[in-house]
PDB file of C-alpha atoms in Angstrom:
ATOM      1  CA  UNK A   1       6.240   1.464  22.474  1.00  0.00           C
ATOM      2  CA  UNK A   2       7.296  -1.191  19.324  1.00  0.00           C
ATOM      3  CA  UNK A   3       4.853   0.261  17.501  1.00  0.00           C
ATOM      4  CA  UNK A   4       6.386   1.002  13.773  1.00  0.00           C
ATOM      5  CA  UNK A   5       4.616   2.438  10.765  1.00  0.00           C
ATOM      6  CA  UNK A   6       5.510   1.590   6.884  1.00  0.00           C
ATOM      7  CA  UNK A   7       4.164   4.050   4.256  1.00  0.00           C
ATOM      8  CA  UNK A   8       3.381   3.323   0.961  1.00  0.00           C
ATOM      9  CA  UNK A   9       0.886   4.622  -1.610  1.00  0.00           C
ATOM     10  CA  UNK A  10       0.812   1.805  -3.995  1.00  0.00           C
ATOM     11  CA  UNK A  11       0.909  -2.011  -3.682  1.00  0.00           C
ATOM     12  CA  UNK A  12       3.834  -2.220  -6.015  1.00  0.00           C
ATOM     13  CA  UNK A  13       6.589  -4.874  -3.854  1.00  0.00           C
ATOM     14  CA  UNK A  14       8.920  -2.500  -4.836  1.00  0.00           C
ATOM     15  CA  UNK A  15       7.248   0.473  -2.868  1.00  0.00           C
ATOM     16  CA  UNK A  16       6.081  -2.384   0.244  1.00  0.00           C
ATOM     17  CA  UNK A  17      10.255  -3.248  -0.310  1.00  0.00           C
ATOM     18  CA  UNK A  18      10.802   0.298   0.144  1.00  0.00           C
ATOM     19  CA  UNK A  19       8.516   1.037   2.684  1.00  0.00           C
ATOM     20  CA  UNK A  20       9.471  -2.168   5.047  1.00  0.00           C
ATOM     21  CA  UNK A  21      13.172  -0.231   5.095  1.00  0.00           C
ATOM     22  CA  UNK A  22      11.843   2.735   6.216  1.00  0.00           C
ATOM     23  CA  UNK A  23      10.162   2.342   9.384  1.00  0.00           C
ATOM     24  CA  UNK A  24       8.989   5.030  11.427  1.00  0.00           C
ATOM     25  CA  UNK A  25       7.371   5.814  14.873  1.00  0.00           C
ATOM     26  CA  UNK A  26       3.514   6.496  14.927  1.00  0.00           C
ATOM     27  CA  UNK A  27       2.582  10.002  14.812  1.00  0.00           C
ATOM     28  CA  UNK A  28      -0.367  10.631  16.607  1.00  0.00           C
ATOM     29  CA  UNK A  29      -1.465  14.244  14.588  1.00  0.00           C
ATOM     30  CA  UNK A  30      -1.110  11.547  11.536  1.00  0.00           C
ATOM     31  CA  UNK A  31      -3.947   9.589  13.237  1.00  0.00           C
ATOM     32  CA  UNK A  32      -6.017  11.512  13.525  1.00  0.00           C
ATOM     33  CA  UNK A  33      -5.993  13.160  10.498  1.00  0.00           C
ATOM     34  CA  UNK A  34      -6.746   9.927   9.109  1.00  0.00           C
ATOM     35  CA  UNK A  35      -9.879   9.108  11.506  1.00  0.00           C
ATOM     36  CA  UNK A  36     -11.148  12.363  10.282  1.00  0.00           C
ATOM     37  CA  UNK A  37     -11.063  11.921   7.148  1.00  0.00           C
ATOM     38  CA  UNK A  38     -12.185   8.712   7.554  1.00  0.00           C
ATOM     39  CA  UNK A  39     -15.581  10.226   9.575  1.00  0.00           C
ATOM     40  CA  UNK A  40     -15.805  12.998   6.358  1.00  0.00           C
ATOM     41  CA  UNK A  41     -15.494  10.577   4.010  1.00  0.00           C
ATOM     42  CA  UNK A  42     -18.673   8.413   5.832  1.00  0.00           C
ATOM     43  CA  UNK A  43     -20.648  11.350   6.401  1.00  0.00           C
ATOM     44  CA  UNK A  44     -20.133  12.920   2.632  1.00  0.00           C
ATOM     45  CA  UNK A  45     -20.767   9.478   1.359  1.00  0.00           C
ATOM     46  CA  UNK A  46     -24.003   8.693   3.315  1.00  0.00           C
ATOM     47  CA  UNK A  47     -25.069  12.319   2.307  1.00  0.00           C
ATOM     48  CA  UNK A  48     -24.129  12.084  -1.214  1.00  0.00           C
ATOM     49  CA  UNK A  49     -25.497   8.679  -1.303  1.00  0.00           C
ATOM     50  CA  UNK A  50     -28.575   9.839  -0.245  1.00  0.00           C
ATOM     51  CA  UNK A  51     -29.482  13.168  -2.512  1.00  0.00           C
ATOM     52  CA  UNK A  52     -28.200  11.599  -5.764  1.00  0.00           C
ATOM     53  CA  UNK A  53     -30.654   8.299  -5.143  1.00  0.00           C
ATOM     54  CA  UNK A  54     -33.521  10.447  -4.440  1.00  0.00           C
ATOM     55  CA  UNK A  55     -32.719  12.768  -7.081  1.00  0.00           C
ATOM     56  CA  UNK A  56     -32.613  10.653  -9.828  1.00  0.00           C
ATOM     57  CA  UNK A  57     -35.634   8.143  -8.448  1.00  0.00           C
ATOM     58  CA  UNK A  58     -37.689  11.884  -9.380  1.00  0.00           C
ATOM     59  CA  UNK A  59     -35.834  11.984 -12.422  1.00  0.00           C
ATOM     60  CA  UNK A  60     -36.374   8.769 -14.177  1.00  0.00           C
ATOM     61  CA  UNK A  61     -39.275   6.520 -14.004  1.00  0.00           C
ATOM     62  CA  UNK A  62     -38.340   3.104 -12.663  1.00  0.00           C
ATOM     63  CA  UNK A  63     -35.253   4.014 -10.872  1.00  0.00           C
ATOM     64  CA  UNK A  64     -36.860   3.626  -7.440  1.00  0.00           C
ATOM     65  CA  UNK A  65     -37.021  -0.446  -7.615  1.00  0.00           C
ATOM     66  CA  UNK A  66     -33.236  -0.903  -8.073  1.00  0.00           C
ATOM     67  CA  UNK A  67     -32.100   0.817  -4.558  1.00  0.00           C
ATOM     68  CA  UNK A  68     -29.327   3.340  -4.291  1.00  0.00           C
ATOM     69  CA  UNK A  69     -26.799   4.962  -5.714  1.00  0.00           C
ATOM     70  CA  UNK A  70     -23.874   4.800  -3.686  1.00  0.00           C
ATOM     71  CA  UNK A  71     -21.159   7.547  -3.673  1.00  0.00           C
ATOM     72  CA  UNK A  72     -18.127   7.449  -1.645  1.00  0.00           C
ATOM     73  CA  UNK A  73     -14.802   9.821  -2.260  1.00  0.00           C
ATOM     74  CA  UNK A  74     -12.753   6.402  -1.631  1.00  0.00           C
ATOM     75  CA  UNK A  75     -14.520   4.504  -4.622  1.00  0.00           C
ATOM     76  CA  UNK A  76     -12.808   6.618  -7.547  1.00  0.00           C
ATOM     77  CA  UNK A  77      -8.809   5.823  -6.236  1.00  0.00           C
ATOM     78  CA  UNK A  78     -10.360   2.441  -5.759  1.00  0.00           C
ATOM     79  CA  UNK A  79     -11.757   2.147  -9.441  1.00  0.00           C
ATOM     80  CA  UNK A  80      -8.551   3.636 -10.321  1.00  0.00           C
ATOM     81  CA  UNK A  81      -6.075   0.789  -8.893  1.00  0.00           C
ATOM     82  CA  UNK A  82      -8.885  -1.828 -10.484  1.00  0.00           C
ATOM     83  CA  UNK A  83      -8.839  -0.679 -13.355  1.00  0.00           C
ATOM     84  CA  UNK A  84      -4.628  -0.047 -13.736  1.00  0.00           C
ATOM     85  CA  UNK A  85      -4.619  -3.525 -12.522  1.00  0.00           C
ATOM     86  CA  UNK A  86      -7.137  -4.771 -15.307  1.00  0.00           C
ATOM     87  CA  UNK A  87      -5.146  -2.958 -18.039  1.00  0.00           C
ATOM     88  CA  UNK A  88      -2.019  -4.389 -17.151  1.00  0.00           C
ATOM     89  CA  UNK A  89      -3.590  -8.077 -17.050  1.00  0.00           C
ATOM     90  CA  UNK A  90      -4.996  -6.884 -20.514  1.00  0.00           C
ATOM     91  CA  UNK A  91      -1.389  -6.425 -21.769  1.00  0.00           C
ATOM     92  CA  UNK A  92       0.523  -8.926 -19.957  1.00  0.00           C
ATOM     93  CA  UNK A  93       2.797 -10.470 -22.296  1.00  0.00           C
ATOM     94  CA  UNK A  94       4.201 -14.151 -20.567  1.00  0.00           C
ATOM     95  CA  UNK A  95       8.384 -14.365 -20.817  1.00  0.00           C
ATOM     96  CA  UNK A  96      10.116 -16.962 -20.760  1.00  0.00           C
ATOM     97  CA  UNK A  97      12.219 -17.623 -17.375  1.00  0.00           C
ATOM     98  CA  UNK A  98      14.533 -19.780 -16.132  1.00  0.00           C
ATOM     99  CA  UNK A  99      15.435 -21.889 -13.268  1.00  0.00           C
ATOM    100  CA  UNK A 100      19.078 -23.703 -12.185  1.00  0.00           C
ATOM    101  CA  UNK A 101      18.868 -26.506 -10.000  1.00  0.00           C
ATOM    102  CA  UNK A 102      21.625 -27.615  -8.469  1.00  0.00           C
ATOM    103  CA  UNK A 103      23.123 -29.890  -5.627  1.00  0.00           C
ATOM    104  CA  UNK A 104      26.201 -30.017  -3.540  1.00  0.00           C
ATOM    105  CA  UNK A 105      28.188 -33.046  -2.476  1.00  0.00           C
ATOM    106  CA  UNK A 106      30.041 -33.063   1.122  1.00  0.00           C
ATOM    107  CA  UNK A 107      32.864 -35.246   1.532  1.00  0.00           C
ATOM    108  CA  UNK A 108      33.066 -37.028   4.610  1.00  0.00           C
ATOM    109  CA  UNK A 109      35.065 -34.544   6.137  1.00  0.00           C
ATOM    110  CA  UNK A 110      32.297 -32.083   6.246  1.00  0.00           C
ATOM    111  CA  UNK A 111      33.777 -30.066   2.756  1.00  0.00           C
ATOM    112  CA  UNK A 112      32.529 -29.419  -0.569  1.00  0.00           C
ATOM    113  CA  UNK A 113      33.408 -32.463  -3.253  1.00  0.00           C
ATOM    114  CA  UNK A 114      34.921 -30.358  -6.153  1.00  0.00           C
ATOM    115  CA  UNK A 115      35.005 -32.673  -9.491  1.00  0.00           C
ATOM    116  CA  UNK A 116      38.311 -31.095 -11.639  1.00  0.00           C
ATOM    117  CA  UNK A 117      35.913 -31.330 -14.642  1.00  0.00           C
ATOM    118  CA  UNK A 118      33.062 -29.370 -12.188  1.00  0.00           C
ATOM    119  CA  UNK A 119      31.023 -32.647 -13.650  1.00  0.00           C
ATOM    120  CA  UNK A 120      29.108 -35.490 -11.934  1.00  0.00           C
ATOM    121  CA  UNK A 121      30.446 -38.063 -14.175  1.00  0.00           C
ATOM    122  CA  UNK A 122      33.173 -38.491 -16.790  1.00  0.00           C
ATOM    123  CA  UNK A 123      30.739 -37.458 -20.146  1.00  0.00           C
ATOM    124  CA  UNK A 124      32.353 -34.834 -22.144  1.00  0.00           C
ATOM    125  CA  UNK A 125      30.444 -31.721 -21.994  1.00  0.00           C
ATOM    126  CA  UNK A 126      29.767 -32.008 -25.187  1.00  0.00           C
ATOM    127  CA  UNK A 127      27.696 -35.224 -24.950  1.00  0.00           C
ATOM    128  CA  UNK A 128      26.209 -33.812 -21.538  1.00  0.00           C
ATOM    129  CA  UNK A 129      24.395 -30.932 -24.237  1.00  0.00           C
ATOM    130  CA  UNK A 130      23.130 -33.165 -27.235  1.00  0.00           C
ATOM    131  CA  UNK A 131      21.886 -35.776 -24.237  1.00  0.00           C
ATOM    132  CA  UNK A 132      19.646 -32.936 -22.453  1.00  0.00           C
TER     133      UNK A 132
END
């Protein structure tokens, strides 16, 4: 059917831009890749999860009270974006911007007023600047 997909590795709106343009048709050998790796990553994680929490409850006295370890091969790409995100927040540095307002006057006939001077009144440009 209408069924379009975007892809896109980052979050970047460049790349989401970029991907939007590019539409393409679901591919069904695509989905299920992805719902198998999505079952591998669940069973490695609950596996994982498991043998390094009992492993180190043996290996260091205490360890049992504060629960699990958790593992998952999703949570390092995850760190990674919070942590590139973090870094640049670390070393934003604010510029300044700027913004132009403006507004358009119709005449009666439907058309754009056009001052000669491109001015709402009759002050000199000049005096317009030191007044601002």
């Amino acid at each position: 059917g209408k069924i379009f997909r975007a892809k896109f590795s980052t979050v970047l709106p460049q790349e989401i831009r970029r991907a939007l343009r590019s539409l393409g048709r679901v591919n069904e050998h695509w989905v299920q890749a992805v719902q198998a790796r999505s079952e591998h990553d669940l069973r490695v994680g609950a596996a994982f999860t498991r043998f390094q929490t009992l492993r180190l409850q043996k290996k260091f006295e205490g360890f049992s009270d504060r629960g699990v370890v958790s593992y998952g091969p999703c949570q390092f790409p995850t760190l990674g974006f919070v942590v590139e995100r973090w870094a640049r927040i670390e070393t934003f540095v604010p510029e300044d911007f700027w913004s132009i307002e403006m507004s358009i006057r119709l005449n009666a006939d439907g058309t754009v007023h056009n001052n000669q001077e491109g001015r709402d009144d009759d002050t000199p440009p000049q005096q317009q600047q030191q007044q601002q």
